[in-house]
Amino acid sequence: QDPNNIPYNPHAALSEQVRQSVAKSLSNLQTTYIDSLVMHGMENSWDKTLEVYRTMEEFVDDGTVRQIGISNCYQLDALKYLYENARIKPKVVQNRFYRDANYDIKIRQFCQERGIEYQSFWTLTAPGNREAWYSNANVAHYAASKKLSTANIFYAFVLQLGISPLDGSTNEDHVEEDVLLMKRIQNGEQILDVEEMRSIATSLGFSLEDFAPHLTFQR
């Protein structure tokens, strides 16, 4: 976060920082409510973390915010503790989707079991991910046969795993392609079959079953 462009007074109490940040977001977006408010990361103690989170809960209570969640949370025990101590349960976990975090396999399973949406960022560009779609001969073949870009094939892979990838593209054509792909999958279309999914998981270093133990795959 740019220290010269933060939406609150860093010297204010944590609860006040949250209030200032929400007010700034409402002003910037020119709206009266926020669909999803996500805590950028844990504080350095549980007292501070819960102070921030409970202030966020207040905005759900008064209708200013529709749902709340946590970002940059890579320890399953920490997520469980937050979940257990939250009055209003987190509806979103927003994390880097990359090899160093073991692709959040256990966290994704926890989220799926509790109805939490797992949102990924760094989806296409993380070390290991780019190689899986950009220079993978199988992915290139799938893309050609389905008339999609190789990036869209990797997005289809994560979407069919139940992951919501955050799209950081500034290219309007790419964004339009990604939205169309998302709508196709939301409408029940299976872009990749099980063997194609298995091939991509293998390129990331996992069996498909280990990569998504919370899902059932049939041939």
Coordinates of N, CA and C in Angstrom, one line a residue:
Q1 N 0.8 -1.2 0.0 CA 0.0 0.0 0.0 C 0.9 1.2 0.0
D2 N 0.6 2.2 -0.9 CA 1.4 3.4 -1.0 C 1.2 4.2 0.2
P3 N 2.3 4.5 1.0 CA 2.1 5.2 2.3 C 1.8 6.7 2.0
N4 N 1.9 7.1 0.8 CA 1.6 8.5 0.5 C 0.1 8.7 0.0
N5 N -0.6 7.5 -0.1 CA -1.9 7.6 -0.7 C -2.8 6.6 0.0
I6 N -2.8 6.7 1.3 CA -3.7 5.8 2.1 C -5.0 6.6 2.5
P7 N -6.1 5.9 2.5 CA -7.4 6.6 2.7 C -7.8 6.9 4.1
Y8 N -6.8 7.0 5.0 CA -7.1 7.3 6.4 C -5.9 7.9 7.1
N9 N -6.1 8.4 8.3 CA -5.0 8.9 9.1 C -4.3 7.8 9.8
P10 N -3.0 7.4 9.4 CA -2.3 6.3 10.0 C -2.1 6.4 11.5
H11 N -2.2 7.6 12.0 CA -2.0 7.9 13.5 C -3.3 7.8 14.3
A12 N -4.4 7.6 13.6 CA -5.7 7.4 14.3 C -5.8 6.0 14.9
A13 N -6.8 5.9 15.8 CA -7.1 4.5 16.3 C -7.5 3.6 15.1
L14 N -7.2 2.3 15.3 CA -7.6 1.4 14.2 C -9.0 1.4 13.8
S15 N -9.9 1.5 14.8 CA -11.3 1.6 14.4 C -11.7 2.8 13.6
E16 N -11.0 3.9 14.0 CA -11.2 5.2 13.2 C -10.6 5.1 11.8
Q17 N -9.5 4.4 11.7 CA -8.9 4.2 10.4 C -9.9 3.5 9.5
V18 N -10.6 2.5 10.0 CA -11.6 1.7 9.2 C -12.7 2.7 8.8
R19 N -13.2 3.4 9.7 CA -14.3 4.3 9.4 C -13.9 5.4 8.3
Q20 N -12.7 5.9 8.5 CA -12.2 6.9 7.5 C -12.1 6.2 6.1
S21 N -11.6 5.0 6.1 CA -11.4 4.2 4.8 C -12.7 4.0 4.1
V22 N -13.7 3.5 4.9 CA -15.0 3.3 4.3 C -15.6 4.6 3.8
A23 N -15.5 5.6 4.5 CA -16.1 6.9 4.1 C -15.4 7.4 2.8
K24 N -14.1 7.2 2.7 CA -13.4 7.5 1.5 C -13.8 6.7 0.3
S25 N -14.0 5.4 0.5 CA -14.5 4.5 -0.5 C -15.9 4.9 -1.0
L26 N -16.7 5.2 -0.1 CA -18.1 5.6 -0.5 C -18.0 6.9 -1.4
S27 N -17.2 7.8 -1.0 CA -17.0 9.1 -1.7 C -16.4 8.8 -3.1
N28 N -15.4 8.0 -3.1 CA -14.7 7.7 -4.4 C -15.6 7.0 -5.4
L29 N -16.4 6.1 -4.9 CA -17.3 5.3 -5.7 C -18.7 5.9 -5.9
Q30 N -18.9 7.0 -5.2 CA -20.1 7.8 -5.4 C -21.4 6.9 -5.2
T31 N -21.3 6.2 -4.0 CA -22.4 5.2 -3.7 C -22.7 5.3 -2.2
T32 N -23.8 4.7 -1.8 CA -24.2 4.7 -0.4 C -23.9 3.4 0.3
Y33 N -23.4 2.4 -0.5 CA -23.1 1.1 0.1 C -21.9 0.5 -0.6
I34 N -21.3 -0.5 0.0 CA -20.2 -1.2 -0.5 C -20.5 -2.7 -0.5
D35 N -20.3 -3.3 -1.7 CA -20.7 -4.7 -1.8 C -19.8 -5.6 -0.9
S36 N -18.5 -5.4 -0.9 CA -17.6 -6.2 -0.2 C -16.4 -5.4 0.4
L37 N -16.3 -5.5 1.7 CA -15.2 -4.8 2.4 C -14.2 -5.9 2.9
V38 N -13.0 -5.8 2.5 CA -12.0 -6.8 2.8 C -10.8 -6.2 3.6
M39 N -10.5 -6.8 4.7 CA -9.4 -6.4 5.5 C -8.1 -6.8 4.8
H40 N -7.2 -5.8 4.6 CA -6.0 -6.1 3.8 C -5.1 -7.2 4.3
G41 N -5.1 -7.4 5.6 CA -4.2 -8.4 6.2 C -4.4 -8.3 7.8
M42 N -3.9 -9.4 8.4 CA -4.0 -9.4 9.9 C -3.1 -8.3 10.5
E43 N -3.5 -7.8 11.6 CA -2.6 -6.9 12.4 C -1.6 -7.7 13.1
N44 N -0.7 -7.1 14.0 CA 0.3 -7.8 14.6 C -0.1 -8.4 16.0
S45 N -1.4 -8.4 16.3 CA -1.9 -9.1 17.5 C -3.4 -9.4 17.2
W46 N -3.9 -10.3 17.9 CA -5.3 -10.6 17.7 C -6.2 -9.5 18.3
D47 N -5.8 -8.8 19.3 CA -6.6 -7.7 19.8 C -6.8 -6.7 18.8
K48 N -5.7 -6.3 18.1 CA -5.8 -5.3 17.0 C -6.6 -5.8 15.8
T49 N -6.3 -7.1 15.4 CA -7.0 -7.7 14.3 C -8.5 -7.7 14.5
L50 N -8.9 -8.1 15.7 CA -10.4 -8.2 16.0 C -11.0 -6.8 16.2
E51 N -10.2 -5.8 16.6 CA -10.7 -4.4 16.7 C -11.1 -3.9 15.3
V52 N -10.2 -4.2 14.3 CA -10.5 -3.8 12.9 C -11.7 -4.6 12.4
Y53 N -11.7 -5.9 12.6 CA -12.8 -6.7 12.1 C -14.1 -6.4 12.7
R54 N -14.2 -6.1 14.0 CA -15.4 -5.8 14.6 C -16.0 -4.4 14.2
T55 N -15.1 -3.5 13.8 CA -15.5 -2.2 13.3 C -16.1 -2.5 11.9
M56 N -15.5 -3.4 11.1 CA -16.1 -3.8 9.8 C -17.5 -4.4 10.0
E57 N -17.7 -5.2 11.1 CA -19.0 -5.8 11.3 C -20.1 -4.7 11.6
E58 N -19.7 -3.6 12.2 CA -20.6 -2.6 12.4 C -21.2 -2.0 11.1
F59 N -20.4 -2.0 10.1 CA -20.9 -1.5 8.8 C -21.9 -2.4 8.1
V60 N -21.7 -3.7 8.4 CA -22.7 -4.7 7.9 C -24.0 -4.5 8.7
D61 N -23.9 -4.3 10.0 CA -25.1 -4.1 10.8 C -25.9 -2.9 10.3
D62 N -25.3 -1.8 9.9 CA -26.1 -0.7 9.5 C -26.4 -0.6 8.0
G63 N -26.0 -1.7 7.3 CA -26.3 -1.8 5.9 C -25.4 -1.0 4.9
T64 N -24.3 -0.4 5.5 CA -23.4 0.3 4.6 C -22.6 -0.7 3.8
V65 N -22.3 -1.9 4.4 CA -21.5 -2.9 3.7 C -22.3 -4.2 3.6
R66 N -22.2 -4.9 2.5 CA -23.0 -6.1 2.3 C -22.3 -7.4 2.9
Q67 N -21.0 -7.4 2.7 CA -20.3 -8.6 3.2 C -18.8 -8.1 3.5
I68 N -18.2 -8.9 4.4 CA -16.8 -8.6 4.8 C -15.9 -9.8 4.7
G69 N -14.6 -9.6 4.6 CA -13.7 -10.7 4.5 C -12.3 -10.3 4.8
I70 N -11.3 -11.2 4.5 CA -9.9 -11.0 4.9 C -9.0 -11.3 3.7
S71 N -7.9 -10.6 3.5 CA -7.0 -10.8 2.5 C -5.6 -11.1 3.1
N72 N -4.8 -11.7 2.2 CA -3.4 -12.1 2.7 C -3.4 -12.9 3.9
C73 N -4.2 -13.9 4.0 CA -4.3 -14.8 5.2 C -3.9 -16.2 4.7
Y74 N -2.7 -16.6 5.0 CA -2.1 -17.9 4.5 C -2.0 -19.0 5.5
Q75 N -2.4 -18.7 6.8 CA -2.3 -19.7 7.8 C -3.7 -20.2 8.2
L76 N -4.0 -21.4 8.0 CA -5.3 -22.0 8.2 C -5.7 -21.8 9.6
D77 N -4.8 -22.0 10.6 CA -5.2 -21.8 12.0 C -5.7 -20.4 12.3
A78 N -5.0 -19.4 11.6 CA -5.4 -18.0 11.8 C -6.8 -17.7 11.2
L79 N -7.0 -18.3 10.1 CA -8.4 -18.1 9.5 C -9.4 -18.8 10.3
K80 N -9.1 -20.0 10.8 CA -10.1 -20.6 11.7 C -10.4 -19.8 13.0
Y81 N -9.4 -19.2 13.5 CA -9.5 -18.4 14.8 C -10.4 -17.2 14.5
L82 N -10.1 -16.5 13.4 CA -10.9 -15.4 13.0 C -12.4 -15.8 12.8
Y83 N -12.6 -16.9 12.1 CA -13.9 -17.4 11.8 C -14.7 -17.7 13.1
E84 N -14.0 -18.4 14.0 CA -14.6 -18.8 15.2 C -15.0 -17.6 16.1
N85 N -14.2 -16.5 16.0 CA -14.4 -15.4 16.9 C -15.1 -14.2 16.3
A86 N -15.5 -14.4 15.0 CA -16.3 -13.4 14.3 C -17.7 -13.5 14.6
R87 N -18.4 -12.4 14.9 CA -19.8 -12.4 15.0 C -20.5 -12.5 13.7
I88 N -20.0 -11.8 12.7 CA -20.4 -11.9 11.3 C -19.3 -12.6 10.5
K89 N -19.5 -13.7 10.1 CA -18.5 -14.6 9.5 C -17.9 -14.0 8.2
P90 N -16.7 -14.1 8.0 CA -16.1 -13.7 6.7 C -16.7 -14.4 5.5
K91 N -17.1 -13.7 4.5 CA -17.6 -14.3 3.3 C -16.6 -14.3 2.1
V92 N -15.5 -13.7 2.3 CA -14.4 -13.7 1.3 C -13.1 -13.9 1.9
V93 N -12.3 -14.8 1.3 CA -10.8 -14.8 1.5 C -10.1 -14.5 0.2
Q94 N -9.3 -13.5 0.2 CA -8.7 -13.0 -1.0 C -7.1 -13.1 -0.9
N95 N -6.6 -14.1 -1.6 CA -5.1 -14.4 -1.4 C -4.4 -14.5 -2.8
R96 N -3.1 -14.4 -2.7 CA -2.2 -14.8 -3.8 C -2.4 -16.3 -4.1
F97 N -2.5 -16.6 -5.3 CA -2.7 -18.0 -5.7 C -1.4 -18.5 -6.3
Y98 N -0.5 -19.0 -5.5 CA 0.8 -19.3 -6.0 C 1.5 -20.5 -5.2
R99 N 2.6 -21.0 -5.8 CA 3.2 -22.2 -5.3 C 3.7 -22.1 -3.9
D100 N 4.3 -20.9 -3.5 CA 4.9 -20.8 -2.2 C 3.9 -21.0 -1.1
A101 N 2.6 -20.7 -1.4 CA 1.6 -20.9 -0.4 C 0.9 -22.3 -0.6
N102 N 1.5 -23.1 -1.4 CA 0.9 -24.5 -1.7 C -0.5 -24.3 -2.3
Y103 N -0.7 -23.2 -3.1 CA -1.9 -22.9 -3.7 C -3.1 -22.9 -2.7
D104 N -2.8 -22.7 -1.5 CA -3.9 -22.6 -0.5 C -4.8 -23.7 -0.5
I105 N -4.3 -24.9 -0.7 CA -5.2 -26.1 -0.8 C -6.1 -26.3 0.4
K106 N -5.5 -26.2 1.6 CA -6.3 -26.4 2.8 C -7.2 -25.3 3.1
I107 N -6.7 -24.1 2.8 CA -7.6 -22.9 3.0 C -8.8 -22.9 2.1
R108 N -8.5 -23.3 0.8 CA -9.6 -23.4 -0.1 C -10.6 -24.4 0.3
Q109 N -10.2 -25.5 0.9 CA -11.1 -26.6 1.3 C -11.9 -26.0 2.5
F110 N -11.3 -25.3 3.4 CA -12.0 -24.7 4.6 C -13.1 -23.7 4.1
C111 N -12.7 -22.9 3.1 CA -13.6 -21.9 2.5 C -14.8 -22.6 1.9
Q112 N -14.6 -23.7 1.1 CA -15.6 -24.4 0.4 C -16.6 -25.0 1.4
E113 N -16.1 -25.5 2.5 CA -16.9 -26.2 3.5 C -17.8 -25.2 4.3
R114 N -17.4 -23.9 4.3 CA -18.1 -22.9 5.1 C -18.8 -21.8 4.2
G115 N -18.8 -22.1 2.9 CA -19.5 -21.1 2.1 C -18.8 -19.8 1.9
I116 N -17.5 -19.8 2.1 CA -16.6 -18.6 1.9 C -16.1 -18.6 0.5
E117 N -16.2 -17.4 -0.2 CA -15.7 -17.3 -1.6 C -14.2 -17.1 -1.5
Y118 N -13.5 -18.0 -2.2 CA -12.0 -17.8 -2.3 C -11.7 -17.1 -3.6
Q119 N -11.1 -15.9 -3.4 CA -10.8 -15.0 -4.5 C -9.3 -15.0 -4.7
S120 N -8.8 -15.3 -5.9 CA -7.4 -15.3 -6.1 C -6.9 -14.1 -6.8
F121 N -5.7 -13.7 -6.5 CA -5.0 -12.7 -7.3 C -3.6 -13.2 -7.6
W122 N -2.9 -12.5 -8.5 CA -1.6 -13.0 -9.0 C -1.8 -14.4 -9.7
T123 N -3.0 -14.6 -10.2 CA -3.4 -15.8 -10.8 C -2.6 -16.2 -12.0
L124 N -2.5 -15.3 -12.9 CA -1.8 -15.6 -14.1 C -0.3 -15.3 -14.1
T125 N 0.2 -14.4 -13.2 CA 1.5 -13.9 -13.2 C 2.5 -14.5 -12.1
A126 N 1.9 -15.2 -11.2 CA 2.8 -15.8 -10.1 C 3.8 -16.8 -10.7
P127 N 5.0 -16.8 -10.1 CA 6.0 -17.8 -10.5 C 5.4 -19.2 -10.5
G128 N 5.6 -19.9 -11.5 CA 5.0 -21.3 -11.6 C 3.7 -21.3 -12.4
N129 N 2.8 -20.2 -12.1 CA 1.6 -20.2 -12.8 C 1.7 -19.8 -14.3
R130 N 2.6 -18.8 -14.6 CA 2.7 -18.4 -15.9 C 3.2 -19.5 -16.8
E131 N 4.2 -20.3 -16.3 CA 4.7 -21.4 -17.1 C 3.6 -22.5 -17.3
A132 N 2.6 -22.6 -16.4 CA 1.6 -23.6 -16.6 C 0.6 -23.2 -17.7
W133 N 0.5 -22.0 -18.1 CA -0.4 -21.6 -19.2 C 0.3 -21.0 -20.4
Y134 N 1.4 -20.3 -20.2 CA 2.0 -19.5 -21.3 C 2.8 -20.4 -22.2
S135 N 3.6 -21.3 -21.6 CA 4.5 -22.1 -22.3 C 4.2 -23.6 -22.2
N136 N 2.9 -23.9 -22.0 CA 2.5 -25.3 -21.8 C 1.8 -25.8 -23.2
A137 N 2.4 -26.8 -23.8 CA 2.0 -27.3 -25.1 C 0.5 -27.8 -25.0
N138 N 0.2 -28.4 -23.9 CA -1.2 -29.0 -23.8 C -2.2 -27.8 -23.7
V139 N -1.8 -26.8 -22.9 CA -2.8 -25.6 -22.8 C -2.9 -24.9 -24.1
A140 N -1.8 -24.8 -24.9 CA -1.9 -24.2 -26.2 C -2.8 -25.0 -27.1
H141 N -2.8 -26.3 -27.0 CA -3.7 -27.2 -27.8 C -5.1 -27.0 -27.3
Y142 N -5.4 -27.0 -26.0 CA -6.7 -26.7 -25.6 C -7.3 -25.4 -26.0
A143 N -6.4 -24.4 -26.0 CA -6.8 -23.0 -26.4 C -7.2 -23.0 -27.9
A144 N -6.4 -23.6 -28.7 CA -6.7 -23.7 -30.1 C -7.9 -24.4 -30.5
S145 N -8.2 -25.5 -29.8 CA -9.3 -26.3 -30.1 C -10.6 -25.7 -29.6
K146 N -10.5 -24.9 -28.5 CA -11.7 -24.2 -27.9 C -11.9 -22.8 -28.4
K147 N -10.9 -22.3 -29.2 CA -10.9 -20.9 -29.7 C -10.9 -19.9 -28.5
L148 N -10.0 -20.2 -27.6 CA -9.8 -19.3 -26.4 C -8.3 -19.0 -26.3
S149 N -8.0 -18.0 -25.6 CA -6.6 -17.7 -25.3 C -6.1 -18.6 -24.3
T150 N -4.7 -18.8 -24.2 CA -4.2 -19.7 -23.2 C -4.4 -19.1 -21.8
A151 N -4.5 -17.8 -21.6 CA -4.8 -17.2 -20.3 C -6.2 -17.6 -19.9
N152 N -7.2 -17.6 -20.9 CA -8.5 -18.0 -20.6 C -8.6 -19.4 -20.2
I153 N -7.8 -20.3 -20.8 CA -7.8 -21.7 -20.4 C -7.4 -21.8 -18.9
F154 N -6.4 -21.1 -18.5 CA -6.0 -21.1 -17.1 C -7.1 -20.6 -16.2
Y155 N -7.7 -19.5 -16.6 CA -8.9 -18.9 -15.9 C -10.0 -20.0 -15.8
A156 N -10.3 -20.7 -16.9 CA -11.3 -21.7 -16.8 C -10.9 -22.8 -15.8
F157 N -9.7 -23.2 -15.7 CA -9.2 -24.1 -14.8 C -9.5 -23.7 -13.3
V158 N -9.2 -22.5 -13.0 CA -9.4 -22.0 -11.6 C -10.9 -21.8 -11.3
L159 N -11.6 -21.3 -12.3 CA -13.1 -21.1 -12.1 C -13.8 -22.4 -11.9
Q160 N -13.4 -23.5 -12.7 CA -14.0 -24.8 -12.5 C -13.6 -25.4 -11.2
L161 N -12.6 -24.9 -10.5 CA -12.2 -25.4 -9.2 C -13.0 -24.6 -8.1
G162 N -13.8 -23.7 -8.5 CA -14.6 -22.9 -7.6 C -13.9 -21.6 -7.1
I163 N -12.8 -21.3 -7.7 CA -12.1 -20.1 -7.4 C -12.6 -18.9 -8.2
S164 N -12.6 -17.7 -7.6 CA -13.0 -16.5 -8.3 C -11.7 -15.7 -8.5
P165 N -11.2 -15.7 -9.7 CA -9.9 -15.0 -10.0 C -10.2 -13.5 -10.1
L166 N -9.4 -12.7 -9.5 CA -9.5 -11.2 -9.6 C -8.8 -10.8 -10.9
D167 N -9.5 -10.1 -11.8 CA -8.9 -9.8 -13.1 C -8.3 -8.4 -13.0
G168 N -6.9 -8.4 -13.2 CA -6.2 -7.1 -13.1 C -5.9 -6.5 -14.4
S169 N -6.5 -7.0 -15.5 CA -6.1 -6.6 -16.8 C -6.6 -5.1 -17.1
T170 N -5.9 -4.3 -17.8 CA -6.3 -3.0 -18.2 C -6.6 -3.0 -19.7
N171 N -6.6 -4.2 -20.3 CA -6.9 -4.3 -21.7 C -8.4 -4.6 -21.9
E172 N -9.1 -3.7 -22.5 CA -10.6 -3.9 -22.6 C -11.0 -5.2 -23.3
D173 N -10.3 -5.6 -24.3 CA -10.6 -6.8 -25.0 C -10.4 -8.0 -24.1
H174 N -9.3 -8.0 -23.4 CA -9.0 -9.1 -22.5 C -10.1 -9.2 -21.4
V175 N -10.5 -8.1 -20.8 CA -11.5 -8.1 -19.8 C -12.8 -8.6 -20.4
E176 N -13.2 -8.2 -21.6 CA -14.4 -8.7 -22.2 C -14.4 -10.2 -22.4
E177 N -13.2 -10.7 -22.8 CA -13.0 -12.2 -23.0 C -13.2 -12.9 -21.7
D178 N -12.6 -12.3 -20.6 CA -12.7 -12.9 -19.3 C -14.1 -12.9 -18.7
V179 N -14.9 -11.9 -18.9 CA -16.2 -11.8 -18.5 C -17.1 -12.8 -19.2
L180 N -16.9 -12.9 -20.5 CA -17.7 -13.9 -21.3 C -17.4 -15.3 -20.8
L181 N -16.1 -15.6 -20.5 CA -15.8 -16.9 -20.0 C -16.4 -17.2 -18.7
M182 N -16.4 -16.2 -17.8 CA -17.0 -16.4 -16.5 C -18.5 -16.7 -16.6
K183 N -19.2 -15.9 -17.5 CA -20.6 -16.2 -17.7 C -20.9 -17.5 -18.2
R184 N -20.1 -18.0 -19.1 CA -20.3 -19.4 -19.6 C -20.2 -20.4 -18.5
I185 N -19.2 -20.3 -17.7 CA -19.0 -21.2 -16.6 C -20.2 -21.1 -15.5
Q186 N -20.5 -19.9 -15.2 CA -21.6 -19.6 -14.3 C -22.9 -20.2 -14.8
N187 N -23.1 -20.3 -16.1 CA -24.3 -20.9 -16.8 C -24.2 -22.4 -16.9
G188 N -23.1 -23.0 -16.3 CA -23.0 -24.4 -16.2 C -22.2 -25.1 -17.3
E189 N -21.6 -24.3 -18.2 CA -20.8 -24.9 -19.2 C -19.5 -25.4 -18.7
Q190 N -19.1 -26.6 -19.1 CA -17.8 -27.1 -18.7 C -16.8 -26.9 -19.8
I191 N -15.9 -26.0 -19.6 CA -14.9 -25.6 -20.7 C -13.9 -26.7 -20.8
L192 N -13.4 -27.2 -19.6 CA -12.4 -28.2 -19.6 C -12.9 -29.5 -19.1
D193 N -12.6 -30.6 -19.7 CA -13.0 -31.9 -19.1 C -12.0 -32.3 -18.0
V194 N -12.3 -33.4 -17.4 CA -11.5 -33.8 -16.2 C -10.1 -34.1 -16.6
E195 N -9.8 -34.7 -17.7 CA -8.5 -35.0 -18.1 C -7.7 -33.8 -18.5
E196 N -8.4 -32.8 -19.0 CA -7.7 -31.5 -19.3 C -7.4 -30.8 -18.0
M197 N -8.3 -30.8 -17.0 CA -8.1 -30.3 -15.7 C -6.9 -31.0 -15.0
R198 N -6.9 -32.3 -15.2 CA -5.8 -33.1 -14.5 C -4.4 -32.7 -15.1
S199 N -4.4 -32.5 -16.4 CA -3.2 -32.1 -17.1 C -2.6 -30.8 -16.6
I200 N -3.5 -29.8 -16.4 CA -3.1 -28.5 -15.9 C -2.6 -28.6 -14.4
A201 N -3.3 -29.4 -13.6 CA -2.9 -29.6 -12.2 C -1.5 -30.2 -12.2
T202 N -1.3 -31.2 -13.0 CA 0.0 -31.8 -13.1 C 1.1 -30.8 -13.4
S203 N 0.8 -29.9 -14.3 CA 1.8 -28.9 -14.7 C 2.2 -28.0 -13.5
L204 N 1.3 -27.9 -12.5 CA 1.5 -27.1 -11.3 C 2.2 -28.0 -10.2
G205 N 2.3 -29.3 -10.5 CA 3.0 -30.1 -9.5 C 2.1 -30.9 -8.6
F206 N 0.9 -31.1 -9.0 CA -0.1 -31.8 -8.1 C -0.9 -32.7 -9.0
S207 N -1.5 -33.8 -8.3 CA -2.6 -34.5 -9.0 C -3.8 -33.6 -8.8
L208 N -4.8 -33.8 -9.7 CA -6.0 -33.0 -9.6 C -6.7 -33.2 -8.3
E209 N -6.7 -34.5 -7.8 CA -7.4 -34.8 -6.6 C -6.7 -34.2 -5.4
D210 N -5.4 -34.1 -5.4 CA -4.7 -33.4 -4.3 C -4.8 -31.9 -4.3
F211 N -4.9 -31.4 -5.6 CA -5.0 -30.0 -5.8 C -6.4 -29.4 -5.3
A212 N -7.4 -30.2 -5.4 CA -8.7 -29.8 -5.0 C -9.4 -31.0 -4.3
P213 N -9.0 -31.3 -3.1 CA -9.5 -32.5 -2.3 C -11.0 -32.3 -1.9
H214 N -11.5 -31.1 -2.0 CA -12.9 -30.8 -1.6 C -13.9 -31.0 -2.7
L215 N -13.3 -31.4 -3.9 CA -14.2 -31.6 -5.1 C -14.2 -33.1 -5.5
T216 N -15.2 -33.5 -6.2 CA -15.3 -34.9 -6.7 C -15.2 -34.8 -8.2
F217 N -14.3 -35.6 -8.7 CA -14.1 -35.6 -10.2 C -14.4 -37.0 -10.7
Q218 N -15.2 -37.0 -11.8 CA -15.5 -38.2 -12.5 C -15.0 -38.2 -13.9
R219 N -14.6 -39.3 -14.4 CA -14.0 -39.4 -15.7 C -15.2 -39.3 -16.7

